[in-house]
Amino acid sequence: MLSQIDWWNRVSRSKPLATIPTSSSISHISAMAGNASVMRRLYLSFYNWIVFIGWVQVSWSMILALLENGYEAVYAAVEQHLLFAQTAAIMEILHSIVGLVRSPVSSTIPQITGRLFMIWGILWSFPETHTHIFVTSLLISWCITEVTRYCFYGMKESFGFTPSWLLWLRYSTFIVCLPVGTVSEVGLVYIVLPFMKASGKYCLRMPNKWNFSSNYFYASIFFMVLYAPVYPRLFRYLIAQRKKALAKAKTTYNYTQELSTLISARGYSSGCYRFLSK
């Protein structure tokens, strides 16, 4: 019969005991997680402020062009800034996929691809659209939305808070800007269809070595028709996000007010207030 010592030696040799995490290893893991969080915030701050500056340049160039030469000169004045600011939004799809932000991929991809189609597939590809008033209405709606949005997220990532007025603008401007932008986009695609069909641009004819054909004219019509099911779903999603964000902000404000009243009434110190409000 094995003694207790022999039994313990055999067990310890055959199956190592589980390692209990030490305080130093826990601290190391916490430090790594903290560094990753800091790097994420630094990157997102940099990204949002850079794109914010891009949209401010688009807005300023558009205003100057409108005042000096009218809406016909708007696109020529903003083209370079617009292509940069909107193309940079491709990164937002990647941000959503890898989890840097909480925006769902299912809503991010349609918005970004739709914008890219408009600036590269319509405006940049067909100069016939450049002097149309729909370009101005489109850019006004985009600029209001994007300047507000990137400023909001830039402040949130950089400073950890946003003013209440900016929060309201972030979740309210789409109520007007989204319908105006949608009508402008559909209008521009419709206007360019005759030029698209006549030029045959971006069409792949048979026969070819890939044994595949595509017609940009019909693809654009499909894109235009796609607004019918996509727009209501996107609008409902944004309305739900608005209600959620504003309700959360109101709850936080009410809690802070109640806490401030309680502290004032009982005479707690400012240090206690900071601790309780966390």
Coordinates of C-alpha atoms in Angstrom, one line a residue:
M1 CA 0.0 0.0 0.0
L2 CA 1.4 3.4 -1.0
S3 CA 2.3 5.9 1.6
Q4 CA 0.7 9.3 1.4
I5 CA 4.1 10.8 0.4
D6 CA 4.6 8.3 -2.5
W7 CA 1.0 8.9 -3.7
W8 CA 1.5 12.7 -3.7
N9 CA 4.8 12.4 -5.6
R10 CA 3.2 10.3 -8.3
V11 CA 0.2 12.6 -8.7
S12 CA 2.4 15.7 -8.8
R13 CA 4.6 14.2 -11.5
S14 CA 1.8 12.9 -13.7
K15 CA -0.5 16.0 -13.6
P16 CA 0.8 19.4 -12.8
L17 CA -1.3 21.5 -10.4
A18 CA -3.1 24.5 -11.8
T19 CA -1.2 27.7 -11.5
I20 CA -2.9 30.3 -9.3
P21 CA -2.5 33.8 -10.8
T22 CA -0.3 36.0 -8.8
S23 CA -0.9 39.7 -8.1
S24 CA 2.0 40.6 -10.4
S25 CA 0.5 38.6 -13.3
I26 CA -2.9 40.2 -12.8
S27 CA -1.3 43.6 -12.7
H28 CA 0.6 42.8 -16.0
I29 CA -2.6 41.8 -17.7
S30 CA -4.4 44.9 -16.5
A31 CA -1.6 47.1 -17.7
M32 CA -1.7 45.4 -21.1
A33 CA -5.5 45.9 -21.3
G34 CA -5.1 49.6 -20.2
N35 CA -2.4 50.2 -22.9
A36 CA -4.7 48.7 -25.6
S37 CA -7.5 50.9 -24.5
V38 CA -5.3 54.0 -24.6
M39 CA -4.0 53.1 -28.1
R40 CA -7.6 52.6 -29.3
R41 CA -8.6 56.0 -28.0
L42 CA -5.6 57.7 -29.5
Y43 CA -6.1 56.1 -32.9
L44 CA -9.9 56.9 -33.0
S45 CA -9.2 60.5 -31.8
F46 CA -6.7 61.0 -34.5
Y47 CA -8.9 59.4 -37.2
N48 CA -12.1 61.4 -36.2
W49 CA -10.3 64.8 -36.0
I50 CA -8.5 64.3 -39.3
V51 CA -11.8 63.5 -41.1
F52 CA -13.5 66.3 -39.3
I53 CA -10.9 68.7 -40.7
G54 CA -11.6 67.2 -44.1
W55 CA -15.3 67.9 -43.9
V56 CA -14.7 71.4 -42.5
Q57 CA -12.6 72.1 -45.7
V58 CA -15.4 70.8 -47.9
S59 CA -17.9 73.0 -46.0
W60 CA -15.8 76.1 -46.2
S61 CA -14.9 75.6 -49.9
M62 CA -18.6 75.1 -50.7
I63 CA -19.7 78.2 -48.9
L64 CA -17.1 80.3 -50.7
A65 CA -18.1 78.9 -54.1
L66 CA -21.8 79.5 -53.4
L67 CA -21.1 83.1 -52.4
E68 CA -18.8 83.9 -55.2
N69 CA -20.0 81.9 -58.2
G70 CA -23.2 80.1 -57.4
Y71 CA -24.1 76.4 -57.1
E72 CA -22.7 75.6 -60.6
A73 CA -19.1 76.1 -59.2
V74 CA -19.5 74.1 -56.0
Y75 CA -18.3 70.7 -57.2
A76 CA -15.1 72.0 -58.8
A77 CA -14.3 73.9 -55.6
V78 CA -14.8 70.9 -53.2
E79 CA -13.8 67.9 -55.3
Q80 CA -10.3 67.1 -53.8
H81 CA -11.4 67.6 -50.2
L82 CA -14.6 65.7 -50.8
L83 CA -12.8 62.7 -52.3
F84 CA -10.4 62.5 -49.4
A85 CA -13.0 63.0 -46.6
Q86 CA -15.5 60.5 -47.9
T87 CA -13.0 57.9 -49.1
A88 CA -11.4 57.9 -45.7
A89 CA -14.7 56.5 -44.3
I90 CA -13.7 53.1 -45.7
M91 CA -11.8 52.7 -42.5
E92 CA -15.1 52.8 -40.6
I93 CA -16.1 49.4 -42.1
L94 CA -12.9 48.0 -40.8
H95 CA -13.4 49.6 -37.4
S96 CA -16.8 47.9 -37.2
I97 CA -15.5 44.5 -38.3
V98 CA -12.7 44.3 -35.8
G99 CA -14.7 45.8 -33.0
L100 CA -13.1 49.1 -32.5
V101 CA -16.5 50.7 -32.5
R102 CA -19.9 49.4 -31.6
S103 CA -21.6 50.3 -34.9
P104 CA -23.1 47.2 -36.6
V105 CA -21.5 46.1 -39.9
S106 CA -25.0 45.6 -41.4
S107 CA -25.7 49.3 -41.2
T108 CA -22.2 50.6 -41.7
I109 CA -21.5 48.9 -45.1
P110 CA -24.7 50.2 -46.9
Q111 CA -24.0 53.8 -45.8
I112 CA -20.3 53.8 -46.8
T113 CA -20.7 51.9 -50.1
G114 CA -23.6 54.2 -51.0
R115 CA -21.5 57.3 -50.4
L116 CA -18.5 55.9 -52.3
F117 CA -20.8 55.0 -55.3
M118 CA -22.0 58.6 -55.4
I119 CA -18.7 60.3 -55.2
W120 CA -16.7 58.0 -57.5
G121 CA -19.3 56.2 -59.5
I122 CA -21.5 59.2 -60.3
L123 CA -19.9 62.6 -59.5
W124 CA -16.3 61.9 -60.4
S125 CA -17.1 59.6 -63.3
F126 CA -19.7 61.8 -65.0
P127 CA -18.8 65.6 -65.2
E128 CA -22.3 66.2 -66.6
T129 CA -23.5 66.2 -63.0
H130 CA -21.1 68.8 -61.7
T131 CA -23.2 71.9 -62.3
H132 CA -26.5 70.6 -61.1
I133 CA -28.2 72.0 -58.0
F134 CA -28.6 68.5 -56.6
V135 CA -24.9 68.5 -56.0
T136 CA -25.2 71.5 -53.7
S137 CA -28.2 70.1 -51.8
L138 CA -26.3 66.7 -51.4
L139 CA -23.2 68.4 -50.1
I140 CA -25.1 70.6 -47.7
S141 CA -26.8 67.6 -46.1
W142 CA -23.6 65.6 -46.0
C143 CA -21.5 68.5 -44.5
I144 CA -24.0 69.2 -41.7
T145 CA -24.1 65.5 -40.8
E146 CA -20.4 64.7 -41.0
V147 CA -19.0 67.8 -39.4
T148 CA -21.4 67.2 -36.5
R149 CA -20.7 63.5 -36.3
Y150 CA -16.9 63.6 -36.5
C151 CA -16.7 66.5 -34.0
F152 CA -18.9 64.4 -31.6
Y153 CA -16.8 61.3 -31.8
G154 CA -13.6 63.3 -31.7
M155 CA -14.5 65.0 -28.5
K156 CA -15.8 61.7 -27.0
E157 CA -12.6 59.8 -27.7
S158 CA -10.3 62.7 -26.8
F159 CA -11.9 64.1 -23.7
G160 CA -14.4 61.4 -22.6
F161 CA -17.4 63.6 -22.8
T162 CA -19.5 65.7 -25.3
P163 CA -21.6 68.8 -24.7
S164 CA -25.4 68.2 -24.5
W165 CA -26.0 70.5 -27.5
L166 CA -23.6 68.5 -29.6
L167 CA -25.2 65.2 -28.5
W168 CA -28.6 66.5 -29.6
L169 CA -27.2 67.7 -33.0
R170 CA -25.5 64.3 -33.5
Y171 CA -28.7 62.4 -33.2
S172 CA -31.1 65.0 -34.7
T173 CA -29.6 66.4 -37.9
F174 CA -30.4 63.3 -39.9
I175 CA -34.1 63.9 -39.6
V176 CA -33.8 66.7 -42.2
C177 CA -30.4 65.8 -43.8
L178 CA -31.1 62.1 -44.6
P179 CA -34.3 62.8 -46.7
V180 CA -32.6 65.8 -48.5
G181 CA -29.5 63.7 -49.2
T182 CA -31.5 60.7 -50.4
V183 CA -33.6 62.8 -52.8
S184 CA -30.4 64.4 -54.1
E185 CA -28.6 61.1 -54.6
V186 CA -31.5 59.5 -56.4
G187 CA -31.9 62.6 -58.5
L188 CA -28.3 62.7 -59.6
V189 CA -28.3 59.0 -60.5
Y190 CA -31.5 59.5 -62.6
I191 CA -30.0 62.6 -64.3
V192 CA -26.8 60.8 -65.3
L193 CA -28.5 57.6 -66.7
P194 CA -28.8 58.9 -70.3
F195 CA -25.1 59.9 -70.4
M196 CA -24.2 56.6 -68.8
K197 CA -26.1 54.6 -71.4
A198 CA -24.6 56.6 -74.3
S199 CA -21.0 56.3 -73.1
G200 CA -21.1 52.7 -72.1
K201 CA -18.7 53.5 -69.3
Y202 CA -17.7 50.7 -66.9
C203 CA -19.6 48.1 -69.0
L204 CA -18.0 44.8 -69.7
R205 CA -19.1 43.3 -73.0
M206 CA -19.1 39.7 -74.3
P207 CA -17.0 38.0 -75.6
N208 CA -14.1 38.4 -73.2
K209 CA -11.5 36.2 -71.6
W210 CA -13.4 36.1 -68.3
N211 CA -16.6 35.0 -70.1
F212 CA -18.5 37.5 -68.0
S213 CA -20.5 40.7 -68.8
S214 CA -21.8 43.6 -66.7
N215 CA -23.7 46.7 -67.5
Y216 CA -23.1 49.8 -65.3
F217 CA -26.3 51.4 -66.6
Y218 CA -28.6 48.6 -65.2
A219 CA -26.4 48.3 -62.0
S220 CA -27.1 52.0 -61.3
I221 CA -30.8 51.6 -61.9
F222 CA -30.7 48.7 -59.4
F223 CA -28.8 50.9 -56.9
M224 CA -31.4 53.6 -57.3
V225 CA -34.3 51.2 -56.8
L226 CA -32.6 49.7 -53.8
Y227 CA -33.3 53.0 -51.9
A228 CA -36.9 51.9 -51.6
P229 CA -36.3 49.1 -49.1
V230 CA -33.1 50.4 -47.5
Y231 CA -34.1 54.0 -46.7
P232 CA -37.0 53.2 -44.4
R233 CA -35.0 50.6 -42.5
L234 CA -32.0 53.0 -42.1
F235 CA -34.3 55.8 -41.0
R236 CA -36.0 53.6 -38.4
Y237 CA -32.6 52.4 -37.1
L238 CA -31.4 56.1 -36.7
I239 CA -34.7 57.0 -34.9
A240 CA -34.2 54.1 -32.5
Q241 CA -30.6 55.2 -31.9
R242 CA -31.7 58.8 -31.3
K243 CA -34.3 57.7 -28.7
K244 CA -31.8 55.5 -26.9
A245 CA -29.0 58.1 -26.9
L246 CA -31.2 61.0 -25.7
A247 CA -33.0 58.9 -23.1
K248 CA -29.6 57.8 -21.7
A249 CA -28.4 61.4 -21.6
K250 CA -31.5 62.5 -19.9
T251 CA -31.3 59.8 -17.3
T252 CA -27.6 60.7 -16.6
Y253 CA -28.5 64.4 -16.3
N254 CA -31.4 63.7 -13.9
Y255 CA -29.2 61.4 -11.7
T256 CA -26.4 64.1 -11.6
Q257 CA -28.9 66.8 -10.6
E258 CA -30.4 64.6 -7.9
L259 CA -27.0 63.7 -6.6
S260 CA -25.9 67.3 -6.6
T261 CA -29.0 68.3 -4.7
L262 CA -28.4 65.6 -2.1
I263 CA -24.8 66.6 -1.6
S264 CA -25.7 70.2 -1.3
A265 CA -28.4 69.4 1.3
R266 CA -26.1 67.2 3.4
G267 CA -22.9 69.1 3.0
Y268 CA -20.7 66.3 1.6
S269 CA -17.3 67.2 0.3
S270 CA -16.4 67.5 -3.4
G271 CA -14.3 64.4 -3.1
C272 CA -17.3 62.4 -1.9
Y273 CA -19.3 63.8 -4.8
R274 CA -16.8 62.6 -7.3
F275 CA -16.8 59.2 -5.8
L276 CA -20.6 58.9 -5.7
S277 CA -21.1 60.1 -9.2
K278 CA -18.9 57.5 -10.8

